[in-house]
Amino acid sequence: MFTRFTSMLHHAVEALAPNVSLQQEFMSHWKSVNQYFVDVIDHKMSVDQTPVPGHLKRMIQMLVREEAGGEAGVPGPCMEYLLKERILETLYTLARTDCPPGMKQLVLQLFIKLLSHVRQPLLPHIHVHRPVQRLVKMCGEVKASPAETDEIQFLLTLCSVVKQDPYLVNFFIEMPKPKTPDSSKSEMTNNDVIEICPRQSRFIIVDSLLSLMHSEDARVSVKACEGLMLISSLPEENAARHLLANTNFTSKLTSQLCSLYTALPKALYPADIEAVDAKWGLDIASSVDDRHSFPGKRSVISFLSWLDFCDQLIGVAHELVAKALALSIHERFLIALLEPAILQTSEVDAIMATAHLSRCLRLVSSPELITEFAFFILGHESEPEVFGVPSSHRLRQRLLERCDHISEEVCVATWKLFEMLLNKPNDHIVRNLVLRNLVSRGYTSSVSLPASAISSPTREHRPLSSPCSLPSTPLTADEPCKSEAAPSGFPLSGETESQSRVKPASFSPDPDDLVTPKDKVTDVSSADGEFVSSDALRSRSSGSGTSPPVFPEQLKRTESNKVELSYSNGGGEGDRVLEKSLKQEDEKDARFIGRYELLDIRQVVSIFLNILPKDAISSHHSADSGYDSYLRDAQHQFAVMSAWHRKFNWPQKPVSKQNSPDWPFYEGLFLQKLLDKLSTMLQQSYEVNLQVTCVASRLALVPHANIHEFLLNPQLPIRQGCRNLPTVLQKLASDIQARVRIIPDFQKKLLGVRHKLMGYSNNSIRRCKTKIAGFSSDDSSSLLAGVIVFEEFCKELAAIAFVKHHAETLQR
């Protein structure tokens, strides 16, 4: 009431009083503030009940108005008076005493308005940055104080000012004050020697932000983290060095991460951890979270949110700060906490720790932190592996040993971790797991294809619609197979040149052979109208395995060298257009198409699609094709993968660094485990097969020439005693053909298992990666589910091969 009366009286006096200059009015308001503190001795009432806020706010308004009407960059009379009378230092003294009550908040608000509204640089003035420094030190001193909101807003305003002019950060770095030795010691030393005080420098604004980072108010804590992100992202190297050397920046952030991890409940399910979605700054409970809640979910969200903050900070921070924080997380969190938990003998605890590591790895995106995770899991080894010699990095060796663990839960959790690794754009991951063993190309035979075999138009070509002829007995990696028992295009170990070489031709099949009426399919979408990702479920149906896929209906090459894809709804017309497009591309194909050695993409796709016996194919009995979705997924995923790995400058052709032709080839422990698990798909559970094929398809998308030819080139001559992915698939197809003859009603049982895996409901298809309720896990059902996963996996490989071939063709 008193404030309103004073304001009314002030306006009345202004109306009756003669006009005065802006400087005189400014001086009058400041004198009124001084007079109040002289007259009033007992300051018990709140500052809001005094005339002080009105006078101070009017002074700020005058400063802003003066700057707007004056010359840019030149202080006016009011600003000169403010600096000459040291008004800001007086206001700091009043804020320090907080007398009358609320004065601290009022002064902070005035400083915020002054720094944010006045455009001319104020901090370089000594009578400005000195009180500002003292106010910064005062912030965060009292925990849960009423002024916390104003303190953090004041610090954020300063961070924004410093972000615009990074050199201003030096005003908030306090250097130790030098002192001269006393006279008694000066005789023993040179008179010009200055002894430096052992007290270190202080980065005062970072200290205050770190203090407010632990506030109980979540909004204050988030804003403090924003301020730390702004300061750490400054380009000033001096500020980055002081941040690391003279503050507890890295230790406090890492300690918070470790404390949140240790607070996680022990009894959690890996599926619950994987399903949690957490982002820093959005840690707000909702009704959706309540419906999908589980004990300990809030703790998991808090931990992942803080890890996301550290990851975002590393992504924008100065190079020195980013490396230091990532290394601190590596040493104090990964090695100190996660590694012992993963290496322990208890299966339940090891599964839980592996699930935590997979979820953390899925969250991080900054290159520095991804690198530290890669070094933590895989080590620093870069030399080719030697068979029988374990890795010097204990964690890598233990994880790879668990890839074929007797416990399915341990096996699936470990393969999920490697899938997350391959999802990260890091050269060391691919090189450590695969490339260091493939660069020798010791898996290839010395057989070469003459030019006449590439361009001869008279050579025979197996029709795309003809089924594969597979042997009824399984093949071994060391036992050469007869060429007449193998599908066209699979060169087997030990074959001669004439046996292993594929004979491509300028072949134009009859359009009627490309697709039959029963093979016509339509695009099927999920209930929400979106296509379901191929990673969601490999057990999806498609057109007959004895006919080619429904490819994009058009492949148009534009002037900008981009391709426009439009998919057909099935039928032979789309295949005819594709066949015509492929024939046009065949005229331009050479022995090497960029980094991928492909003689004829039609042969490669046909080999993958026709590897299964006709009696083992079940997708053509279903209404859902799914092959178009494989193409769409492969195109999108390969585009993302290519963008990630483009900076690595991988060679355009397969690298060969073999020292001697007799040098024994070893694919490495990772590829050995992967091929072993793929070769035993018929003896494994559906969940294991699904996860292993996810890893294999992810690896096949990597745009490296050696990886491509090892996984996706079925026409490659293979050295005797070696194997690659196509030969493993051939051996598995042979085993399936033998099982077809043994199991009664094989086709009927196969369709029944497919329907259970797909999950029919109201004539719509529901795909999921979780275990299907009511699905029997007996030996027969697991075998049939393995056949279905194998069929879908081959179709996905065909889609990946086509997409990689076409993308490379467009780049020429």
PDB file of C-alpha atoms in Angstrom, residues 569-802:
ATOM      1  CA  ASN A 569       1.641 -53.262 -55.343  1.00  0.00           C
ATOM      2  CA  GLY A 570       2.659 -56.536 -56.895  1.00  0.00           C
ATOM      3  CA  GLY A 571       2.289 -58.176 -60.263  1.00  0.00           C
ATOM      4  CA  GLY A 572       4.627 -58.725 -63.151  1.00  0.00           C
ATOM      5  CA  GLU A 573       4.730 -55.169 -64.526  1.00  0.00           C
ATOM      6  CA  GLY A 574       6.974 -53.890 -61.736  1.00  0.00           C
ATOM      7  CA  ASP A 575       9.336 -56.810 -62.257  1.00  0.00           C
ATOM      8  CA  ARG A 576       9.468 -56.174 -65.999  1.00  0.00           C
ATOM      9  CA  VAL A 577      10.395 -52.537 -65.394  1.00  0.00           C
ATOM     10  CA  LEU A 578      13.055 -53.629 -62.916  1.00  0.00           C
ATOM     11  CA  GLU A 579      14.420 -56.232 -65.337  1.00  0.00           C
ATOM     12  CA  LYS A 580      14.687 -53.559 -68.024  1.00  0.00           C
ATOM     13  CA  SER A 581      16.472 -51.234 -65.624  1.00  0.00           C
ATOM     14  CA  LEU A 582      18.868 -53.979 -64.587  1.00  0.00           C
ATOM     15  CA  LYS A 583      19.638 -54.785 -68.218  1.00  0.00           C
ATOM     16  CA  GLN A 584      20.535 -51.143 -68.791  1.00  0.00           C
ATOM     17  CA  GLU A 585      22.818 -51.200 -65.762  1.00  0.00           C
ATOM     18  CA  ASP A 586      24.401 -54.483 -66.911  1.00  0.00           C
ATOM     19  CA  GLU A 587      25.692 -52.701 -70.018  1.00  0.00           C
ATOM     20  CA  LYS A 588      27.735 -50.427 -67.729  1.00  0.00           C
ATOM     21  CA  ASP A 589      28.907 -53.042 -65.217  1.00  0.00           C
ATOM     22  CA  ALA A 590      32.596 -53.924 -65.023  1.00  0.00           C
ATOM     23  CA  ARG A 591      34.537 -56.523 -63.080  1.00  0.00           C
ATOM     24  CA  PHE A 592      34.486 -54.184 -60.079  1.00  0.00           C
ATOM     25  CA  ILE A 593      31.570 -51.895 -59.438  1.00  0.00           C
ATOM     26  CA  GLY A 594      33.141 -49.430 -57.044  1.00  0.00           C
ATOM     27  CA  ARG A 595      33.925 -51.202 -53.827  1.00  0.00           C
ATOM     28  CA  TYR A 596      31.604 -54.150 -54.468  1.00  0.00           C
ATOM     29  CA  GLU A 597      32.728 -57.017 -56.680  1.00  0.00           C
ATOM     30  CA  LEU A 598      29.470 -58.082 -58.317  1.00  0.00           C
ATOM     31  CA  LEU A 599      29.250 -59.826 -61.680  1.00  0.00           C
ATOM     32  CA  ASP A 600      25.471 -59.666 -62.010  1.00  0.00           C
ATOM     33  CA  ILE A 601      23.156 -58.365 -59.326  1.00  0.00           C
ATOM     34  CA  ARG A 602      20.352 -60.543 -60.688  1.00  0.00           C
ATOM     35  CA  GLN A 603      22.405 -63.649 -60.021  1.00  0.00           C
ATOM     36  CA  VAL A 604      23.270 -62.543 -56.488  1.00  0.00           C
ATOM     37  CA  VAL A 605      19.662 -61.751 -55.608  1.00  0.00           C
ATOM     38  CA  SER A 606      18.470 -64.978 -57.234  1.00  0.00           C
ATOM     39  CA  ILE A 607      20.994 -67.069 -55.311  1.00  0.00           C
ATOM     40  CA  PHE A 608      19.894 -65.694 -51.956  1.00  0.00           C
ATOM     41  CA  LEU A 609      16.199 -66.001 -52.777  1.00  0.00           C
ATOM     42  CA  ASN A 610      16.399 -69.519 -54.190  1.00  0.00           C
ATOM     43  CA  ILE A 611      18.755 -71.127 -51.709  1.00  0.00           C
ATOM     44  CA  LEU A 612      15.923 -72.798 -49.780  1.00  0.00           C
ATOM     45  CA  PRO A 613      14.205 -75.908 -51.176  1.00  0.00           C
ATOM     46  CA  LYS A 614      10.733 -75.278 -52.509  1.00  0.00           C
ATOM     47  CA  ASP A 615       9.133 -77.455 -49.816  1.00  0.00           C
ATOM     48  CA  ALA A 616      10.750 -75.352 -47.065  1.00  0.00           C
ATOM     49  CA  ILE A 617       9.289 -72.052 -48.264  1.00  0.00           C
ATOM     50  CA  SER A 618       6.226 -70.828 -46.388  1.00  0.00           C
ATOM     51  CA  SER A 619       5.961 -67.115 -47.161  1.00  0.00           C
ATOM     52  CA  HIS A 620       3.993 -67.558 -50.389  1.00  0.00           C
ATOM     53  CA  HIS A 621       1.111 -69.072 -48.382  1.00  0.00           C
ATOM     54  CA  SER A 622       0.685 -65.862 -46.405  1.00  0.00           C
ATOM     55  CA  ALA A 623      -1.057 -62.652 -47.407  1.00  0.00           C
ATOM     56  CA  ASP A 624       1.857 -60.492 -46.324  1.00  0.00           C
ATOM     57  CA  SER A 625       4.738 -60.075 -48.752  1.00  0.00           C
ATOM     58  CA  GLY A 626       7.165 -58.013 -46.736  1.00  0.00           C
ATOM     59  CA  TYR A 627       9.898 -57.864 -49.365  1.00  0.00           C
ATOM     60  CA  ASP A 628       9.192 -54.252 -50.224  1.00  0.00           C
ATOM     61  CA  SER A 629       9.668 -53.423 -46.570  1.00  0.00           C
ATOM     62  CA  TYR A 630      13.049 -55.153 -46.619  1.00  0.00           C
ATOM     63  CA  LEU A 631      14.054 -52.973 -49.555  1.00  0.00           C
ATOM     64  CA  ARG A 632      12.837 -49.796 -47.878  1.00  0.00           C
ATOM     65  CA  ASP A 633      14.576 -50.654 -44.632  1.00  0.00           C
ATOM     66  CA  ALA A 634      17.791 -51.602 -46.393  1.00  0.00           C
ATOM     67  CA  GLN A 635      17.783 -48.402 -48.418  1.00  0.00           C
ATOM     68  CA  HIS A 636      17.268 -46.220 -45.345  1.00  0.00           C
ATOM     69  CA  GLN A 637      19.719 -48.087 -43.132  1.00  0.00           C
ATOM     70  CA  PHE A 638      22.413 -48.207 -45.789  1.00  0.00           C
ATOM     71  CA  ALA A 639      22.049 -44.472 -46.426  1.00  0.00           C
ATOM     72  CA  VAL A 640      22.542 -43.789 -42.726  1.00  0.00           C
ATOM     73  CA  MET A 641      25.426 -46.244 -42.487  1.00  0.00           C
ATOM     74  CA  SER A 642      27.139 -44.744 -45.545  1.00  0.00           C
ATOM     75  CA  ALA A 643      26.853 -41.242 -44.106  1.00  0.00           C
ATOM     76  CA  TRP A 644      28.421 -42.435 -40.860  1.00  0.00           C
ATOM     77  CA  HIS A 645      31.366 -44.216 -42.454  1.00  0.00           C
ATOM     78  CA  ARG A 646      32.081 -41.815 -45.308  1.00  0.00           C
ATOM     79  CA  LYS A 647      34.597 -39.930 -43.180  1.00  0.00           C
ATOM     80  CA  PHE A 648      36.739 -43.066 -42.774  1.00  0.00           C
ATOM     81  CA  ASN A 649      37.782 -43.011 -46.467  1.00  0.00           C
ATOM     82  CA  TRP A 650      37.607 -46.747 -46.893  1.00  0.00           C
ATOM     83  CA  PRO A 651      39.035 -48.167 -50.161  1.00  0.00           C
ATOM     84  CA  GLN A 652      36.859 -48.601 -53.219  1.00  0.00           C
ATOM     85  CA  LYS A 653      38.078 -52.152 -53.854  1.00  0.00           C
ATOM     86  CA  PRO A 654      38.773 -55.063 -51.489  1.00  0.00           C
ATOM     87  CA  VAL A 655      42.085 -54.620 -49.694  1.00  0.00           C
ATOM     88  CA  SER A 656      44.587 -57.461 -49.889  1.00  0.00           C
ATOM     89  CA  LYS A 657      47.509 -57.383 -47.435  1.00  0.00           C
ATOM     90  CA  GLN A 658      48.349 -61.047 -47.389  1.00  0.00           C
ATOM     91  CA  ASN A 659      52.042 -61.683 -46.815  1.00  0.00           C
ATOM     92  CA  SER A 660      52.110 -65.209 -48.240  1.00  0.00           C
ATOM     93  CA  PRO A 661      49.607 -67.336 -50.186  1.00  0.00           C
ATOM     94  CA  ASP A 662      50.115 -70.099 -47.632  1.00  0.00           C
ATOM     95  CA  TRP A 663      49.356 -67.838 -44.684  1.00  0.00           C
ATOM     96  CA  PRO A 664      46.547 -69.492 -42.659  1.00  0.00           C
ATOM     97  CA  PHE A 665      43.348 -67.502 -42.687  1.00  0.00           C
ATOM     98  CA  TYR A 666      41.422 -66.944 -39.475  1.00  0.00           C
ATOM     99  CA  GLU A 667      38.258 -64.865 -39.592  1.00  0.00           C
ATOM    100  CA  GLY A 668      38.601 -63.818 -35.957  1.00  0.00           C
ATOM    101  CA  LEU A 669      36.672 -64.803 -32.893  1.00  0.00           C
ATOM    102  CA  PHE A 670      33.710 -62.511 -33.586  1.00  0.00           C
ATOM    103  CA  LEU A 671      33.076 -63.789 -37.118  1.00  0.00           C
ATOM    104  CA  GLN A 672      33.770 -67.334 -35.960  1.00  0.00           C
ATOM    105  CA  LYS A 673      31.068 -67.095 -33.301  1.00  0.00           C
ATOM    106  CA  LEU A 674      28.682 -65.388 -35.725  1.00  0.00           C
ATOM    107  CA  LEU A 675      29.079 -68.013 -38.449  1.00  0.00           C
ATOM    108  CA  ASP A 676      28.882 -70.825 -35.895  1.00  0.00           C
ATOM    109  CA  LYS A 677      25.577 -69.492 -34.542  1.00  0.00           C
ATOM    110  CA  LEU A 678      24.193 -69.074 -38.064  1.00  0.00           C
ATOM    111  CA  SER A 679      25.181 -72.616 -38.978  1.00  0.00           C
ATOM    112  CA  THR A 680      23.243 -74.002 -35.983  1.00  0.00           C
ATOM    113  CA  MET A 681      20.022 -72.050 -36.498  1.00  0.00           C
ATOM    114  CA  LEU A 682      17.978 -75.248 -36.624  1.00  0.00           C
ATOM    115  CA  GLN A 683      19.094 -76.223 -33.110  1.00  0.00           C
ATOM    116  CA  GLN A 684      18.587 -72.793 -31.504  1.00  0.00           C
ATOM    117  CA  SER A 685      15.592 -70.981 -30.106  1.00  0.00           C
ATOM    118  CA  TYR A 686      13.659 -68.406 -32.053  1.00  0.00           C
ATOM    119  CA  GLU A 687      14.919 -65.532 -29.851  1.00  0.00           C
ATOM    120  CA  VAL A 688      18.577 -66.480 -30.364  1.00  0.00           C
ATOM    121  CA  ASN A 689      18.141 -66.838 -34.136  1.00  0.00           C
ATOM    122  CA  LEU A 690      16.385 -63.500 -34.345  1.00  0.00           C
ATOM    123  CA  GLN A 691      19.161 -61.702 -32.492  1.00  0.00           C
ATOM    124  CA  VAL A 692      22.016 -63.385 -34.348  1.00  0.00           C
ATOM    125  CA  THR A 693      20.536 -62.587 -37.763  1.00  0.00           C
ATOM    126  CA  CYS A 694      20.015 -58.979 -36.611  1.00  0.00           C
ATOM    127  CA  VAL A 695      23.764 -58.729 -35.970  1.00  0.00           C
ATOM    128  CA  ALA A 696      24.617 -60.384 -39.296  1.00  0.00           C
ATOM    129  CA  SER A 697      22.357 -58.063 -41.318  1.00  0.00           C
ATOM    130  CA  ARG A 698      23.726 -55.035 -39.491  1.00  0.00           C
ATOM    131  CA  LEU A 699      27.266 -56.114 -40.331  1.00  0.00           C
ATOM    132  CA  ALA A 700      26.288 -56.716 -43.971  1.00  0.00           C
ATOM    133  CA  LEU A 701      25.212 -53.065 -44.242  1.00  0.00           C
ATOM    134  CA  VAL A 702      28.717 -51.789 -43.434  1.00  0.00           C
ATOM    135  CA  PRO A 703      29.997 -50.141 -46.648  1.00  0.00           C
ATOM    136  CA  HIS A 704      33.428 -51.775 -46.776  1.00  0.00           C
ATOM    137  CA  ALA A 705      34.519 -53.814 -49.803  1.00  0.00           C
ATOM    138  CA  ASN A 706      36.095 -56.674 -47.824  1.00  0.00           C
ATOM    139  CA  ILE A 707      33.078 -57.071 -45.569  1.00  0.00           C
ATOM    140  CA  HIS A 708      30.749 -56.940 -48.565  1.00  0.00           C
ATOM    141  CA  GLU A 709      32.489 -59.683 -50.514  1.00  0.00           C
ATOM    142  CA  PHE A 710      32.835 -61.899 -47.434  1.00  0.00           C
ATOM    143  CA  LEU A 711      29.145 -61.665 -46.535  1.00  0.00           C
ATOM    144  CA  LEU A 712      27.251 -60.828 -49.722  1.00  0.00           C
ATOM    145  CA  ASN A 713      29.212 -62.185 -52.676  1.00  0.00           C
ATOM    146  CA  PRO A 714      28.110 -65.784 -53.284  1.00  0.00           C
ATOM    147  CA  GLN A 715      30.127 -65.863 -56.517  1.00  0.00           C
ATOM    148  CA  LEU A 716      33.450 -65.381 -54.747  1.00  0.00           C
ATOM    149  CA  PRO A 717      35.896 -68.314 -55.071  1.00  0.00           C
ATOM    150  CA  ILE A 718      36.564 -69.534 -51.525  1.00  0.00           C
ATOM    151  CA  ARG A 719      39.853 -71.021 -50.454  1.00  0.00           C
ATOM    152  CA  GLN A 720      39.766 -74.655 -49.346  1.00  0.00           C
ATOM    153  CA  GLY A 721      39.262 -74.964 -45.607  1.00  0.00           C
ATOM    154  CA  CYS A 722      37.731 -71.479 -45.356  1.00  0.00           C
ATOM    155  CA  ARG A 723      34.156 -70.355 -45.208  1.00  0.00           C
ATOM    156  CA  ASN A 724      32.111 -67.219 -45.617  1.00  0.00           C
ATOM    157  CA  LEU A 725      28.464 -66.357 -45.087  1.00  0.00           C
ATOM    158  CA  PRO A 726      27.144 -67.778 -48.409  1.00  0.00           C
ATOM    159  CA  THR A 727      28.842 -71.146 -47.834  1.00  0.00           C
ATOM    160  CA  VAL A 728      27.402 -71.316 -44.331  1.00  0.00           C
ATOM    161  CA  LEU A 729      23.940 -70.589 -45.702  1.00  0.00           C
ATOM    162  CA  GLN A 730      24.417 -73.268 -48.363  1.00  0.00           C
ATOM    163  CA  LYS A 731      25.333 -75.857 -45.769  1.00  0.00           C
ATOM    164  CA  LEU A 732      22.307 -74.882 -43.687  1.00  0.00           C
ATOM    165  CA  ALA A 733      20.032 -75.148 -46.728  1.00  0.00           C
ATOM    166  CA  SER A 734      21.347 -78.644 -47.359  1.00  0.00           C
ATOM    167  CA  ASP A 735      20.502 -79.596 -43.788  1.00  0.00           C
ATOM    168  CA  ILE A 736      17.001 -78.169 -44.177  1.00  0.00           C
ATOM    169  CA  GLN A 737      16.414 -80.215 -47.304  1.00  0.00           C
ATOM    170  CA  ALA A 738      17.339 -83.335 -45.386  1.00  0.00           C
ATOM    171  CA  ARG A 739      14.934 -82.421 -42.586  1.00  0.00           C
ATOM    172  CA  VAL A 740      12.095 -81.853 -45.056  1.00  0.00           C
ATOM    173  CA  ARG A 741      12.237 -85.494 -46.058  1.00  0.00           C
ATOM    174  CA  ILE A 742      12.290 -86.748 -42.489  1.00  0.00           C
ATOM    175  CA  ILE A 743       9.574 -84.702 -40.746  1.00  0.00           C
ATOM    176  CA  PRO A 744       6.029 -85.748 -41.737  1.00  0.00           C
ATOM    177  CA  ASP A 745       3.648 -82.977 -42.853  1.00  0.00           C
ATOM    178  CA  PHE A 746       6.572 -80.579 -42.897  1.00  0.00           C
ATOM    179  CA  GLN A 747       4.832 -77.918 -44.986  1.00  0.00           C
ATOM    180  CA  LYS A 748       1.678 -77.936 -42.856  1.00  0.00           C
ATOM    181  CA  LYS A 749       3.614 -77.683 -39.604  1.00  0.00           C
ATOM    182  CA  LEU A 750       5.791 -74.936 -41.071  1.00  0.00           C
ATOM    183  CA  LEU A 751       2.738 -72.838 -41.941  1.00  0.00           C
ATOM    184  CA  GLY A 752       1.295 -73.356 -38.477  1.00  0.00           C
ATOM    185  CA  VAL A 753       4.490 -72.099 -36.834  1.00  0.00           C
ATOM    186  CA  ARG A 754       4.622 -69.084 -39.172  1.00  0.00           C
ATOM    187  CA  HIS A 755       1.074 -68.122 -38.234  1.00  0.00           C
ATOM    188  CA  LYS A 756       1.929 -68.324 -34.542  1.00  0.00           C
ATOM    189  CA  LEU A 757       5.043 -66.234 -34.977  1.00  0.00           C
ATOM    190  CA  MET A 758       3.252 -63.609 -37.027  1.00  0.00           C
ATOM    191  CA  GLY A 759       0.350 -63.432 -34.595  1.00  0.00           C
ATOM    192  CA  TYR A 760      -2.908 -63.161 -36.457  1.00  0.00           C
ATOM    193  CA  SER A 761      -5.583 -60.914 -34.965  1.00  0.00           C
ATOM    194  CA  ASN A 762      -8.663 -59.710 -36.850  1.00  0.00           C
ATOM    195  CA  ASN A 763      -7.048 -60.578 -40.195  1.00  0.00           C
ATOM    196  CA  SER A 764      -4.225 -58.115 -39.497  1.00  0.00           C
ATOM    197  CA  ILE A 765      -0.609 -58.979 -38.960  1.00  0.00           C
ATOM    198  CA  ARG A 766       1.088 -58.021 -35.726  1.00  0.00           C
ATOM    199  CA  ARG A 767       4.841 -58.220 -35.654  1.00  0.00           C
ATOM    200  CA  CYS A 768       6.888 -58.189 -32.506  1.00  0.00           C
ATOM    201  CA  LYS A 769      10.342 -59.203 -31.351  1.00  0.00           C
ATOM    202  CA  THR A 770       9.121 -60.513 -28.040  1.00  0.00           C
ATOM    203  CA  LYS A 771       8.226 -64.091 -27.339  1.00  0.00           C
ATOM    204  CA  ILE A 772       4.832 -65.050 -28.736  1.00  0.00           C
ATOM    205  CA  ALA A 773       2.328 -66.202 -26.154  1.00  0.00           C
ATOM    206  CA  GLY A 774       1.299 -69.790 -26.706  1.00  0.00           C
ATOM    207  CA  PHE A 775       4.261 -70.568 -28.938  1.00  0.00           C
ATOM    208  CA  SER A 776       5.654 -74.002 -28.182  1.00  0.00           C
ATOM    209  CA  SER A 777       9.403 -74.178 -27.718  1.00  0.00           C
ATOM    210  CA  ASP A 778       9.803 -77.904 -28.348  1.00  0.00           C
ATOM    211  CA  ASP A 779      12.472 -79.206 -30.707  1.00  0.00           C
ATOM    212  CA  SER A 780      10.149 -79.457 -33.709  1.00  0.00           C
ATOM    213  CA  SER A 781       8.777 -75.930 -33.305  1.00  0.00           C
ATOM    214  CA  SER A 782      12.251 -74.463 -32.782  1.00  0.00           C
ATOM    215  CA  LEU A 783      13.464 -76.182 -35.949  1.00  0.00           C
ATOM    216  CA  LEU A 784      10.538 -74.889 -37.999  1.00  0.00           C
ATOM    217  CA  ALA A 785      10.948 -71.396 -36.551  1.00  0.00           C
ATOM    218  CA  GLY A 786      14.618 -71.560 -37.533  1.00  0.00           C
ATOM    219  CA  VAL A 787      13.628 -72.399 -41.098  1.00  0.00           C
ATOM    220  CA  ILE A 788      11.320 -69.383 -41.211  1.00  0.00           C
ATOM    221  CA  VAL A 789      13.948 -67.038 -39.798  1.00  0.00           C
ATOM    222  CA  PHE A 790      16.451 -68.439 -42.294  1.00  0.00           C
ATOM    223  CA  GLU A 791      14.073 -67.737 -45.186  1.00  0.00           C
ATOM    224  CA  GLU A 792      13.473 -64.155 -44.085  1.00  0.00           C
ATOM    225  CA  PHE A 793      17.169 -63.626 -43.409  1.00  0.00           C
ATOM    226  CA  CYS A 794      18.050 -64.640 -46.964  1.00  0.00           C
ATOM    227  CA  LYS A 795      15.482 -62.200 -48.350  1.00  0.00           C
ATOM    228  CA  GLU A 796      16.932 -59.427 -46.234  1.00  0.00           C
ATOM    229  CA  LEU A 797      20.432 -60.219 -47.490  1.00  0.00           C
ATOM    230  CA  ALA A 798      19.132 -60.072 -51.049  1.00  0.00           C
ATOM    231  CA  ALA A 799      17.619 -56.652 -50.386  1.00  0.00           C
ATOM    232  CA  ILE A 800      20.854 -55.380 -48.820  1.00  0.00           C
ATOM    233  CA  ALA A 801      22.915 -56.653 -51.743  1.00  0.00           C
ATOM    234  CA  PHE A 802      20.635 -54.968 -54.261  1.00  0.00           C
TER     235      PHE A 802
END
